[in-house]
Amino acid sequence: MKRFVAIVVLLGFFLTAFAVGGEGAQQPEERDSLQSVFLYTEGLKALRIHQDTARGRELLELALQQDSSYAPAYFALVTNNLSRNAEEALKNAEKAYRQDTANLWYHRAYGQALLMNERYAEALPIYRSLNERDPKDLDFYRILAALYEQNQQPYSAIATLDSAEVRMGRHPYLSKMKRHLLIQTKQTDRAMEEAKAMVKDMPYEAEHHVVLAELYGVKGEDSLARQEYNEAMKIDSTNLETLMSMSDFFNGRRDYRSMLWVTRKMFQLEEFPLEQKVRRFELFTSDIDFYRNNYFQLHDLASLLTIYYPTDKRVVKLYADHLIASGQLEEALKHYKTHLQDRPAVEDYYLTVIDIESYLERPDSVKKYVNEALTLFPDKIELHLAEGNVRYRMGNLIGAVMSYKKALKFADTDSLRSQIWGQIGDVHHAYGEASGWLLKRMYQKDCYKAYKKALKYNPDNILVLNNWAYFLSLDGKRLDEALRMAERANELSPRNPTYMDTQAWILFKLDRLEEARQLMRQAVALDGQQSKELLLHYGDILHALGEQFMAETYWKKALDKGYDKAVIEERMKQPKIEKKRPETQQKE
């Protein structure tokens, strides 16, 4: 909660307060035996001169064994951080305080220990007492106000800070606390007066102008807010807190041009972390309309980051993503290629170049960068897979299988091994399709062997289940097994038109035509009638059911989508089949 912020801040003074007091502070008159005094003195010598905390603690504890009411020893255990935990420190601090309540240092140590243990309700009366005993100590006002706020007594906290101001004048930190409390209690006008007074007292402090600007913004007096921001910028135009406040102000007013102008200044500051710069830029570019309307300023920000952080991987990616988002794919590719010379070499740059070149269908270029990358990263499985993919696209099917089998050596999960064996099976099938009848049968067997290994590593490899099922349906064999695989693929990925097409086609091959029609109708609808293969298959099923007119309609749609004209013409020449009666439905 926000009111804990003040408490957290005050804890920072815990050790410093003790350091100021220390053992050198005036101690109460000793009432103990000489032995306790001697052990206490030796303990301090061990701590201060010999820096031996273990020996110092031991001697102080011996002093307390001689006299359990010897307050200086309790106090020394606390102030030298010799208590083993916060709870023990509190016990020691309380014992010192109870033995001598008149000692201000013991009193202060007890209050600090209560804070450290988050016992704020008990700390409140202690700090009231401290404030009364030493009304010139600003720390007591600050802590007391924070405790009142924690205790949900904001008006008492404000009164405490007013009292400090009357006694010792304005103090920047206490004024800040007071403004916070005034805003919290909806006393905006008083907060405004407080901010104006600080500006008047310290006109050359930018932060006071910023506070006043923020309050004007809360009240909706934007012109006065802008005026105060301008004053703050005149004092220090590189102050990050000022710039961040201005950015929020302009963003709240939807003045995005001004907000991006301020952001540019923030990006130029070294103290503004790069991680936050990247996050802010990604936030800007996540909204397409904002990106489009402010493209030139955003491009300027991206370019600025490349100047300040030319080799940082986050910035390299950010700038490339920016280029891709703006439709400059070639420029993004060029940008990544310039960074292939970075040392140490970055694998991700090569992979991205390979992906873009593959997307642009430049297999020769893909091959070049795959080879370069493999010389630098010979153990990277992604590169061996990329090599297999490019060889496959270039028609080097044997080479593709070799690359995939190299990749298997680096696969460290069953899921990945299954994926690779599935790709090997696909290559064998493609090789068989490109070969004569005899070789086709041989490669088909190799394909099914690879698929079997893939399913051994991962029985739910959807692509393998679907492809194997479809290829079996084309072969017209083991159709029951093919149907089980297709059904499993649809269970794993429901409402997928491609997998539904496979299952429907197998049902068609099994002469379960009505089931095939229902499933294919759903697949075509889900696909939006975009796939020419699905349209062709639906036409074939309708033809088999004797619905010639609708069959020809879907064949023509397949033709319109780019299906081979000769195949469609051959379909149109098929003799009509007598329309079959719907399958008898079972009675419930």
Coordinates of C-alpha atoms in Angstrom, one line a residue:
M1 CA 0.0 0.0 0.0
K2 CA 1.1 3.6 -0.6
R3 CA 1.3 4.5 3.0
F4 CA 4.0 1.9 3.5
V5 CA 6.3 4.0 1.3
A6 CA 7.0 6.5 4.0
I7 CA 7.8 3.7 6.5
V8 CA 10.2 2.0 4.0
V9 CA 12.0 5.3 3.6
L10 CA 12.4 5.9 7.3
L11 CA 14.0 2.5 7.8
G12 CA 16.9 3.7 5.8
F13 CA 17.9 5.9 8.7
F14 CA 18.0 3.0 11.1
L15 CA 21.8 2.3 11.1
T16 CA 22.8 5.9 10.5
A17 CA 20.8 7.0 13.6
F18 CA 22.8 4.5 15.6
A19 CA 26.0 5.5 14.1
V20 CA 25.4 9.0 15.2
G21 CA 24.6 7.9 18.7
G22 CA 27.1 5.0 19.0
E23 CA 28.7 4.0 22.2
G24 CA 30.4 7.4 22.3
A25 CA 27.2 9.0 23.4
Q26 CA 26.8 10.0 27.0
Q27 CA 25.8 6.9 29.1
P28 CA 23.8 6.9 32.3
E29 CA 25.7 6.6 35.5
E30 CA 26.8 3.0 35.9
R31 CA 25.2 1.2 38.9
D32 CA 26.8 -2.2 38.1
S33 CA 29.7 -4.1 39.4
L34 CA 33.2 -3.4 38.1
Q35 CA 33.2 -6.8 36.4
S36 CA 30.3 -5.9 34.1
V37 CA 31.9 -2.6 33.3
F38 CA 35.2 -4.3 32.5
L39 CA 33.5 -6.9 30.2
Y40 CA 31.5 -4.2 28.5
T41 CA 34.7 -2.1 27.9
E42 CA 36.6 -5.1 26.6
G43 CA 33.7 -5.9 24.3
L44 CA 33.8 -2.4 22.8
K45 CA 37.5 -2.7 22.3
A46 CA 37.0 -6.0 20.5
L47 CA 34.4 -4.3 18.2
R48 CA 36.1 -1.0 17.6
I49 CA 39.8 -1.7 17.6
H50 CA 40.1 -5.4 16.6
Q51 CA 36.9 -5.6 14.4
D52 CA 36.1 -8.9 16.1
T53 CA 32.3 -9.1 16.2
A54 CA 32.1 -12.6 17.6
R55 CA 34.4 -11.8 20.5
G56 CA 32.6 -8.5 21.1
R57 CA 29.2 -10.2 21.3
E58 CA 30.6 -12.8 23.6
L59 CA 32.0 -10.2 26.0
L60 CA 28.8 -8.2 26.0
E61 CA 26.7 -11.3 26.8
L62 CA 29.1 -12.1 29.6
A63 CA 28.6 -8.6 31.0
L64 CA 24.9 -9.2 31.0
Q65 CA 25.4 -12.5 32.8
Q66 CA 27.1 -10.6 35.5
D67 CA 24.4 -7.9 35.6
S68 CA 21.2 -8.5 33.6
S69 CA 20.1 -4.9 34.1
Y70 CA 23.3 -3.4 32.6
A71 CA 21.6 -1.2 29.9
P72 CA 24.8 -0.1 28.0
A73 CA 25.5 -3.8 27.0
Y74 CA 21.9 -4.2 25.6
F75 CA 22.3 -1.0 23.7
A76 CA 25.7 -2.1 22.3
L77 CA 24.2 -5.4 21.1
V78 CA 21.6 -3.5 19.1
T79 CA 23.7 -0.6 17.7
N80 CA 26.5 -2.9 16.5
N81 CA 24.1 -5.3 14.8
L82 CA 25.1 -8.1 17.0
S83 CA 21.5 -9.4 17.6
R84 CA 20.9 -12.4 15.5
N85 CA 17.5 -11.2 14.2
A86 CA 15.1 -8.3 14.3
E87 CA 13.1 -9.8 17.1
E88 CA 16.2 -10.3 19.3
A89 CA 17.3 -6.7 18.5
L90 CA 13.9 -5.5 19.7
K91 CA 14.1 -7.4 23.0
N92 CA 17.6 -6.0 23.6
A93 CA 16.5 -2.5 22.7
E94 CA 13.5 -2.7 25.0
K95 CA 15.6 -3.9 27.9
A96 CA 18.0 -1.0 27.5
Y97 CA 15.1 1.4 27.3
R98 CA 13.3 0.0 30.4
Q99 CA 16.4 0.2 32.4
D100 CA 16.9 3.8 31.7
T101 CA 13.9 5.6 30.2
A102 CA 15.6 9.0 30.5
N103 CA 18.3 8.1 28.0
L104 CA 17.4 9.5 24.6
W105 CA 19.6 7.1 22.7
Y106 CA 18.0 4.1 24.3
H107 CA 14.6 5.6 23.7
R108 CA 15.5 6.2 20.0
A109 CA 16.9 2.7 19.6
Y110 CA 13.7 1.2 21.0
G111 CA 11.6 3.1 18.5
Q112 CA 13.8 2.1 15.6
A113 CA 13.6 -1.6 16.6
L114 CA 9.8 -1.4 16.7
L115 CA 9.8 -0.1 13.2
M116 CA 12.2 -2.8 12.0
N117 CA 9.7 -5.4 13.4
E118 CA 6.8 -3.6 11.7
R119 CA 5.1 -3.0 15.1
Y120 CA 3.8 0.4 14.1
A121 CA 1.0 0.7 16.6
E122 CA 3.5 0.3 19.5
A123 CA 6.0 2.6 17.8
L124 CA 3.4 5.5 17.6
P125 CA 3.4 6.4 21.3
I126 CA 7.2 6.0 21.5
Y127 CA 7.7 8.5 18.7
R128 CA 5.2 10.9 20.2
S129 CA 7.3 10.8 23.3
L130 CA 10.6 11.3 21.3
N131 CA 9.1 14.2 19.5
E132 CA 8.1 15.8 22.8
R133 CA 11.6 15.2 24.2
D134 CA 13.5 16.6 21.2
P135 CA 11.2 18.9 19.1
K136 CA 14.1 20.1 17.0
D137 CA 14.8 16.7 15.4
L138 CA 13.2 16.6 11.9
D139 CA 13.4 12.8 11.8
F140 CA 10.9 12.5 14.6
Y141 CA 8.3 14.6 12.8
R142 CA 8.9 12.6 9.6
I143 CA 8.5 9.2 11.2
L144 CA 5.6 10.3 13.4
A145 CA 3.7 11.6 10.4
A146 CA 4.4 8.4 8.6
L147 CA 3.1 6.4 11.6
Y148 CA 0.0 8.5 11.8
E149 CA -0.6 7.8 8.0
Q150 CA 0.0 4.1 8.6
N151 CA -2.6 4.2 11.4
Q152 CA -5.1 5.9 9.1
Q153 CA -4.9 9.2 10.9
P154 CA -3.9 11.5 8.0
Y155 CA -5.1 14.7 9.7
S156 CA -2.9 14.0 12.7
A157 CA 0.0 13.5 10.3
I158 CA -0.7 16.8 8.6
A159 CA -0.9 18.5 12.0
T160 CA 2.5 17.0 12.9
L161 CA 4.1 18.3 9.7
D162 CA 2.5 21.8 10.3
S163 CA 4.1 21.8 13.7
A164 CA 7.5 21.1 12.2
E165 CA 7.0 23.9 9.7
V166 CA 6.1 26.4 12.5
R167 CA 9.1 25.4 14.6
M168 CA 11.8 25.1 11.9
G169 CA 10.4 26.5 8.6
R170 CA 9.8 24.5 5.4
H171 CA 11.8 21.4 4.6
P172 CA 11.5 19.9 1.1
Y173 CA 11.0 16.3 2.2
L174 CA 8.4 17.2 4.8
S175 CA 6.6 19.5 2.4
K176 CA 6.4 16.6 -0.1
M177 CA 4.9 14.4 2.6
K178 CA 2.5 17.1 3.5
R179 CA 1.3 17.6 -0.1
H180 CA 0.8 13.9 -0.5
L181 CA -1.4 13.9 2.6
L182 CA -3.3 17.0 1.6
I183 CA -4.1 15.4 -1.8
Q184 CA -5.1 12.1 -0.1
T185 CA -7.5 14.0 2.1
K186 CA -8.8 16.0 -0.9
Q187 CA -7.4 19.3 0.3
T188 CA -6.2 20.2 -3.2
D189 CA -6.2 23.9 -2.6
R190 CA -4.0 23.6 0.5
A191 CA -1.7 21.3 -1.5
M192 CA -1.5 23.9 -4.2
E193 CA -0.6 26.6 -1.7
E194 CA 2.1 24.4 -0.3
A195 CA 3.5 23.8 -3.7
K196 CA 3.4 27.5 -4.6
A197 CA 5.2 28.4 -1.3
M198 CA 8.0 25.9 -2.1
V199 CA 8.4 27.4 -5.6
K200 CA 8.6 30.9 -4.0
D201 CA 11.1 29.7 -1.4
M202 CA 13.3 27.7 -3.8
P203 CA 12.5 29.0 -7.4
Y204 CA 15.6 27.4 -8.9
E205 CA 14.7 23.8 -7.9
A206 CA 13.1 22.1 -10.9
E207 CA 11.2 19.5 -8.8
H208 CA 9.1 22.2 -7.1
H209 CA 7.9 23.5 -10.5
V210 CA 7.1 20.0 -11.5
V211 CA 5.0 19.4 -8.4
L212 CA 3.1 22.6 -9.0
A213 CA 2.6 21.6 -12.7
E214 CA 1.2 18.2 -11.6
L215 CA -1.3 19.9 -9.2
Y216 CA -2.4 22.3 -11.9
G217 CA -2.9 19.3 -14.1
V218 CA -5.1 17.6 -11.5
K219 CA -7.2 20.8 -11.3
G220 CA -7.5 20.9 -15.1
E221 CA -5.6 24.1 -15.4
D222 CA -3.4 22.9 -18.3
S223 CA -2.0 26.2 -19.5
L224 CA -0.6 26.9 -16.0
A225 CA 0.7 23.4 -15.9
R226 CA 2.5 23.8 -19.2
Q227 CA 4.0 27.1 -17.9
E228 CA 5.4 25.4 -14.8
Y229 CA 6.8 22.5 -16.9
N230 CA 8.5 25.1 -19.1
E231 CA 10.1 26.7 -16.0
A232 CA 11.3 23.3 -14.9
M233 CA 12.8 22.7 -18.3
K234 CA 14.6 26.1 -18.2
I235 CA 16.3 25.1 -15.0
D236 CA 17.3 21.6 -16.1
S237 CA 16.1 20.1 -19.4
T238 CA 17.8 16.8 -18.7
N239 CA 16.1 16.0 -15.5
L240 CA 14.6 12.5 -15.9
E241 CA 11.8 13.0 -13.3
T242 CA 10.7 16.2 -15.0
L243 CA 10.6 14.5 -18.4
M244 CA 8.7 11.5 -17.1
S245 CA 6.1 13.8 -15.5
M246 CA 5.8 15.8 -18.7
S247 CA 5.4 12.6 -20.7
D248 CA 2.5 11.4 -18.5
F249 CA 0.9 14.9 -18.7
F250 CA 1.0 15.0 -22.5
N251 CA -0.1 11.4 -22.8
G252 CA -3.1 12.1 -20.5
R253 CA -4.1 15.0 -22.9
R254 CA -3.6 12.8 -26.0
D255 CA -1.0 15.3 -27.1
Y256 CA 1.1 12.5 -28.6
R257 CA 3.4 14.7 -30.7
S258 CA 4.6 16.5 -27.5
M259 CA 4.7 13.2 -25.6
L260 CA 7.0 11.7 -28.2
W261 CA 9.1 14.8 -28.3
V262 CA 9.7 14.5 -24.5
T263 CA 10.3 10.7 -25.0
R264 CA 13.1 11.5 -27.4
K265 CA 14.8 13.6 -24.7
M266 CA 14.4 10.7 -22.3
F267 CA 15.9 8.3 -24.7
Q268 CA 19.0 10.5 -24.9
L269 CA 19.6 10.2 -21.1
E270 CA 22.0 7.5 -20.0
E271 CA 20.3 7.2 -16.6
F272 CA 17.1 6.1 -18.3
P273 CA 17.7 2.3 -18.5
L274 CA 17.7 0.7 -21.9
E275 CA 15.3 -1.9 -20.8
Q276 CA 12.7 0.8 -20.1
K277 CA 13.4 2.5 -23.4
V278 CA 12.8 -0.8 -25.2
R279 CA 9.6 -1.5 -23.2
R280 CA 8.3 2.0 -23.9
F281 CA 9.0 1.8 -27.6
E282 CA 7.2 -1.6 -27.8
L283 CA 4.2 -0.1 -26.0
F284 CA 4.0 2.6 -28.6
T285 CA 4.2 0.2 -31.5
S286 CA 1.7 -2.2 -30.1
D287 CA -1.2 0.0 -31.3
I288 CA -1.3 -0.1 -35.1
D289 CA -3.2 3.2 -35.4
F290 CA -0.8 5.0 -33.1
Y291 CA 2.1 3.5 -35.0
R292 CA 0.7 4.6 -38.4
N293 CA -0.2 8.1 -37.2
N294 CA 3.2 8.8 -35.5
Y295 CA 5.5 6.7 -37.8
F296 CA 8.1 9.4 -38.4
Q297 CA 8.6 10.2 -34.8
L298 CA 8.7 6.5 -33.9
H299 CA 11.2 5.9 -36.6
D300 CA 13.3 8.7 -35.2
L301 CA 13.2 7.0 -31.7
A302 CA 14.2 3.7 -33.2
S303 CA 17.1 5.3 -35.1
L304 CA 18.2 7.1 -32.0
L305 CA 18.5 3.8 -30.1
T306 CA 20.6 2.3 -32.9
I307 CA 23.0 5.2 -32.6
Y308 CA 23.4 5.0 -28.8
Y309 CA 23.3 1.2 -28.6
P310 CA 24.5 0.0 -32.0
T311 CA 25.4 -3.6 -31.0
D312 CA 22.9 -4.3 -28.2
K313 CA 20.8 -7.4 -29.3
R314 CA 17.6 -5.9 -27.9
V315 CA 18.0 -2.7 -30.1
V316 CA 19.1 -4.7 -33.2
K317 CA 15.8 -6.7 -32.9
L318 CA 13.7 -3.6 -32.1
Y319 CA 14.9 -1.7 -35.1
A320 CA 14.4 -4.8 -37.4
D321 CA 10.9 -5.4 -36.0
H322 CA 10.2 -1.7 -36.7
L323 CA 11.3 -2.0 -40.3
I324 CA 9.3 -5.2 -40.8
A325 CA 6.2 -3.6 -39.3
S326 CA 6.5 -0.7 -41.7
G327 CA 6.7 -3.1 -44.6
Q328 CA 10.4 -2.7 -45.2
L329 CA 11.4 -6.3 -45.2
E330 CA 14.4 -5.9 -47.5
E331 CA 15.7 -3.1 -45.2
A332 CA 15.2 -5.3 -42.2
L333 CA 17.1 -8.1 -43.9
K334 CA 19.9 -5.7 -44.8
H335 CA 20.0 -4.5 -41.2
Y336 CA 20.4 -8.0 -39.9
K337 CA 23.1 -8.8 -42.5
T338 CA 25.2 -5.9 -41.3
H339 CA 25.2 -7.4 -37.8
L340 CA 26.4 -10.8 -39.0
Q341 CA 29.9 -9.4 -38.6
D342 CA 29.3 -8.6 -34.9
R343 CA 31.7 -10.5 -32.6
P344 CA 31.0 -12.6 -30.8
A345 CA 28.7 -13.8 -33.5
V346 CA 25.0 -14.0 -32.7
E347 CA 23.2 -17.1 -33.7
D348 CA 19.7 -15.5 -33.7
Y349 CA 20.8 -13.0 -36.4
Y350 CA 21.7 -15.9 -38.8
L351 CA 18.5 -17.7 -38.0
T352 CA 16.5 -14.5 -38.7
V353 CA 18.3 -13.9 -42.0
I354 CA 17.7 -17.5 -43.0
D355 CA 14.0 -17.2 -42.1
I356 CA 13.6 -14.0 -44.1
E357 CA 15.5 -15.4 -47.1
S358 CA 13.3 -18.5 -46.9
Y359 CA 10.2 -16.4 -46.9
L360 CA 11.4 -14.5 -49.9
E361 CA 12.0 -17.9 -51.6
R362 CA 15.7 -17.4 -52.2
P363 CA 17.1 -20.9 -51.6
D364 CA 20.6 -20.1 -52.9
S365 CA 20.9 -17.3 -50.4
V366 CA 19.5 -19.4 -47.6
K367 CA 22.1 -22.1 -48.4
K368 CA 24.9 -19.5 -48.2
Y369 CA 23.9 -18.2 -44.8
V370 CA 23.1 -21.7 -43.4
N371 CA 26.7 -22.8 -44.4
E372 CA 28.2 -19.7 -42.8
A373 CA 26.2 -20.2 -39.6
L374 CA 27.2 -23.9 -39.4
T375 CA 30.9 -23.0 -39.5
L376 CA 30.3 -20.7 -36.4
F377 CA 27.7 -22.9 -34.6
P378 CA 28.2 -26.5 -35.7
D379 CA 26.3 -27.9 -32.7
K380 CA 23.1 -25.8 -33.2
I381 CA 20.2 -28.1 -34.0
E382 CA 18.1 -25.2 -35.6
L383 CA 20.8 -24.7 -38.2
H384 CA 20.9 -28.4 -39.2
L385 CA 17.1 -28.2 -39.5
A386 CA 17.4 -25.1 -41.6
E387 CA 19.9 -26.8 -43.8
G388 CA 17.6 -29.8 -44.3
N389 CA 14.7 -27.4 -45.1
V390 CA 16.7 -25.6 -47.8
R391 CA 18.0 -28.8 -49.3
Y392 CA 14.4 -30.1 -49.4
R393 CA 13.2 -26.9 -51.2
M394 CA 16.0 -27.2 -53.7
G395 CA 15.1 -30.8 -54.5
N396 CA 18.1 -32.3 -52.8
L397 CA 16.0 -34.9 -50.9
I398 CA 18.8 -37.2 -50.0
G399 CA 20.8 -34.3 -48.7
A400 CA 17.8 -33.1 -46.7
V401 CA 17.5 -36.5 -45.0
M402 CA 21.2 -36.3 -44.1
S403 CA 20.8 -32.9 -42.6
Y404 CA 17.8 -34.0 -40.5
K405 CA 19.7 -37.0 -39.3
K406 CA 22.6 -34.7 -38.2
A407 CA 20.0 -32.7 -36.3
L408 CA 18.9 -35.8 -34.5
K409 CA 22.3 -36.0 -32.8
F410 CA 21.6 -32.7 -31.0
A411 CA 17.9 -33.3 -30.2
D412 CA 17.5 -33.4 -26.4
T413 CA 13.8 -34.1 -26.1
D414 CA 11.4 -36.8 -27.4
S415 CA 9.1 -34.1 -28.8
L416 CA 11.9 -32.7 -30.9
R417 CA 13.0 -36.2 -32.1
S418 CA 9.5 -36.9 -33.1
Q419 CA 9.3 -33.7 -35.1
I420 CA 12.5 -34.5 -36.9
W421 CA 11.5 -38.1 -37.8
G422 CA 8.2 -36.7 -39.1
Q423 CA 10.1 -34.3 -41.4
I424 CA 12.3 -37.3 -42.6
G425 CA 9.1 -39.2 -43.4
D426 CA 7.7 -36.2 -45.3
V427 CA 11.0 -36.1 -47.4
H428 CA 10.8 -39.8 -48.2
H429 CA 7.2 -39.4 -49.3
A430 CA 8.1 -36.4 -51.5
Y431 CA 11.0 -38.4 -53.0
G432 CA 8.6 -41.2 -53.7
E433 CA 6.1 -39.0 -55.5
A434 CA 8.9 -37.7 -57.7
S435 CA 10.1 -41.2 -58.6
G436 CA 8.9 -44.1 -60.7
W437 CA 6.5 -46.8 -59.5
L438 CA 9.1 -49.1 -58.1
L439 CA 11.1 -46.4 -56.2
K440 CA 7.8 -44.9 -55.1
R441 CA 6.9 -48.1 -53.2
M442 CA 10.3 -48.2 -51.6
Y443 CA 10.3 -44.6 -50.5
Q444 CA 6.7 -45.0 -49.2
K445 CA 7.9 -47.8 -46.9
D446 CA 10.8 -45.5 -45.7
C447 CA 8.2 -42.8 -45.1
Y448 CA 6.0 -45.0 -43.0
K449 CA 9.1 -46.3 -41.0
A450 CA 10.1 -42.7 -40.2
Y451 CA 6.5 -41.9 -39.2
K452 CA 6.4 -44.9 -36.9
K453 CA 9.6 -43.7 -35.1
A454 CA 8.1 -40.3 -34.8
L455 CA 5.0 -41.7 -33.1
K456 CA 7.2 -43.8 -30.9
Y457 CA 8.8 -40.6 -29.4
N458 CA 5.5 -38.7 -29.4
P459 CA 2.2 -40.7 -30.0
D460 CA 0.4 -37.4 -30.3
N461 CA 2.4 -35.8 -33.1
I462 CA -0.5 -34.2 -34.9
L463 CA 1.2 -33.6 -38.2
V464 CA 2.5 -37.2 -38.4
L465 CA -0.9 -38.6 -37.5
N466 CA -2.6 -36.5 -40.1
N467 CA -0.1 -37.1 -42.9
W468 CA 0.3 -40.8 -42.4
A469 CA -3.5 -41.2 -42.3
Y470 CA -3.9 -39.3 -45.5
F471 CA -1.2 -41.1 -47.4
L472 CA -2.7 -44.5 -46.3
S473 CA -6.1 -43.3 -47.7
L474 CA -4.4 -42.4 -51.0
D475 CA -2.9 -45.9 -51.1
G476 CA -6.3 -47.4 -50.2
K477 CA -4.8 -49.7 -47.6
R478 CA -5.1 -50.0 -43.8
L479 CA -8.0 -47.6 -43.9
D480 CA -9.3 -48.6 -40.4
E481 CA -5.8 -47.7 -39.0
A482 CA -5.8 -44.5 -41.0
L483 CA -9.2 -43.5 -39.6
R484 CA -8.0 -44.0 -36.0
M485 CA -5.0 -41.7 -36.6
A486 CA -7.2 -39.1 -38.3
E487 CA -9.7 -39.2 -35.4
R488 CA -6.9 -38.7 -32.9
A489 CA -5.5 -35.7 -34.9
N490 CA -9.0 -34.1 -34.8
E491 CA -9.3 -34.8 -31.0
L492 CA -5.9 -33.1 -30.4
S493 CA -6.8 -30.1 -32.7
P494 CA -10.6 -29.8 -33.1
R495 CA -12.2 -27.7 -35.8
N496 CA -9.0 -27.8 -38.0
P497 CA -10.2 -27.9 -41.6
T498 CA -7.2 -29.8 -42.9
Y499 CA -7.5 -32.6 -40.3
M500 CA -11.2 -32.8 -40.8
D501 CA -10.6 -33.1 -44.6
T502 CA -8.3 -36.1 -44.0
Q503 CA -10.8 -37.9 -41.8
A504 CA -13.7 -37.1 -44.2
W505 CA -11.6 -38.4 -47.1
I506 CA -10.9 -41.7 -45.3
L507 CA -14.6 -42.1 -44.5
F508 CA -15.2 -41.5 -48.2
K509 CA -12.7 -44.3 -49.1
L510 CA -14.6 -46.6 -46.6
D511 CA -17.8 -45.8 -48.4
R512 CA -19.3 -44.1 -45.3
L513 CA -20.5 -41.3 -47.6
E514 CA -23.0 -39.5 -45.4
E515 CA -20.5 -39.2 -42.5
A516 CA -17.9 -38.0 -45.0
R517 CA -20.4 -35.4 -46.4
Q518 CA -21.2 -34.0 -42.9
L519 CA -17.6 -33.7 -41.8
M520 CA -16.5 -32.2 -45.2
R521 CA -19.3 -29.7 -45.1
Q522 CA -18.0 -28.4 -41.7
A523 CA -14.4 -28.4 -43.0
V524 CA -15.3 -26.3 -46.1
A525 CA -17.3 -23.9 -43.9
L526 CA -14.5 -23.5 -41.3
D527 CA -12.0 -22.9 -44.2
G528 CA -14.2 -20.3 -45.7
Q529 CA -14.1 -22.1 -49.1
Q530 CA -10.5 -21.1 -49.6
S531 CA -8.7 -24.5 -50.0
K532 CA -9.0 -25.9 -53.5
E533 CA -8.2 -29.4 -52.2
L534 CA -11.1 -29.2 -49.8
L535 CA -13.5 -28.0 -52.5
L536 CA -12.3 -30.8 -54.9
H537 CA -12.8 -33.5 -52.2
Y538 CA -16.3 -32.1 -51.3
G539 CA -17.2 -32.3 -54.9
D540 CA -16.0 -35.9 -55.1
I541 CA -18.1 -36.9 -52.1
L542 CA -21.2 -35.2 -53.4
H543 CA -20.7 -36.9 -56.8
A544 CA -20.5 -40.3 -55.1
L545 CA -23.8 -39.5 -53.3
G546 CA -25.4 -38.8 -56.7
E547 CA -25.7 -35.0 -56.1
Q548 CA -24.2 -34.1 -59.5
F549 CA -25.2 -30.5 -59.7
M550 CA -23.7 -29.6 -56.3
A551 CA -20.6 -31.7 -57.1
E552 CA -20.0 -29.8 -60.3
T553 CA -20.5 -26.5 -58.4
Y554 CA -17.7 -27.3 -56.0
W555 CA -15.4 -28.6 -58.7
K556 CA -15.8 -25.3 -60.5
K557 CA -15.0 -23.5 -57.2
A558 CA -11.8 -25.6 -56.9
L559 CA -11.0 -24.6 -60.5
D560 CA -11.5 -20.9 -59.6
K561 CA -9.1 -21.3 -56.7
G562 CA -6.4 -22.6 -59.0
Y563 CA -6.9 -26.3 -59.2
D564 CA -5.5 -28.1 -62.3
K565 CA -7.9 -27.5 -65.2
A566 CA -7.3 -31.0 -66.7
V567 CA -8.2 -32.7 -63.4
I568 CA -11.4 -30.7 -63.1
E569 CA -12.3 -31.5 -66.7
E570 CA -11.7 -35.2 -66.1
R571 CA -14.1 -35.0 -63.1
M572 CA -16.8 -33.3 -65.2
K573 CA -16.7 -36.2 -67.7
Q574 CA -17.5 -38.8 -65.1
P575 CA -20.9 -40.5 -65.6
K576 CA -23.6 -39.5 -63.2
I577 CA -24.3 -41.7 -60.2
E578 CA -27.8 -42.4 -59.1
K579 CA -28.6 -40.4 -56.1
K580 CA -28.4 -42.6 -53.0
R581 CA -31.0 -42.5 -50.3
P582 CA -30.0 -41.1 -46.9
E583 CA -28.7 -43.7 -44.5
T584 CA -31.4 -45.0 -42.2
Q585 CA -31.1 -43.3 -38.8
Q586 CA -31.2 -45.5 -35.8
K587 CA -34.2 -45.1 -33.6
E588 CA -33.5 -43.9 -30.0

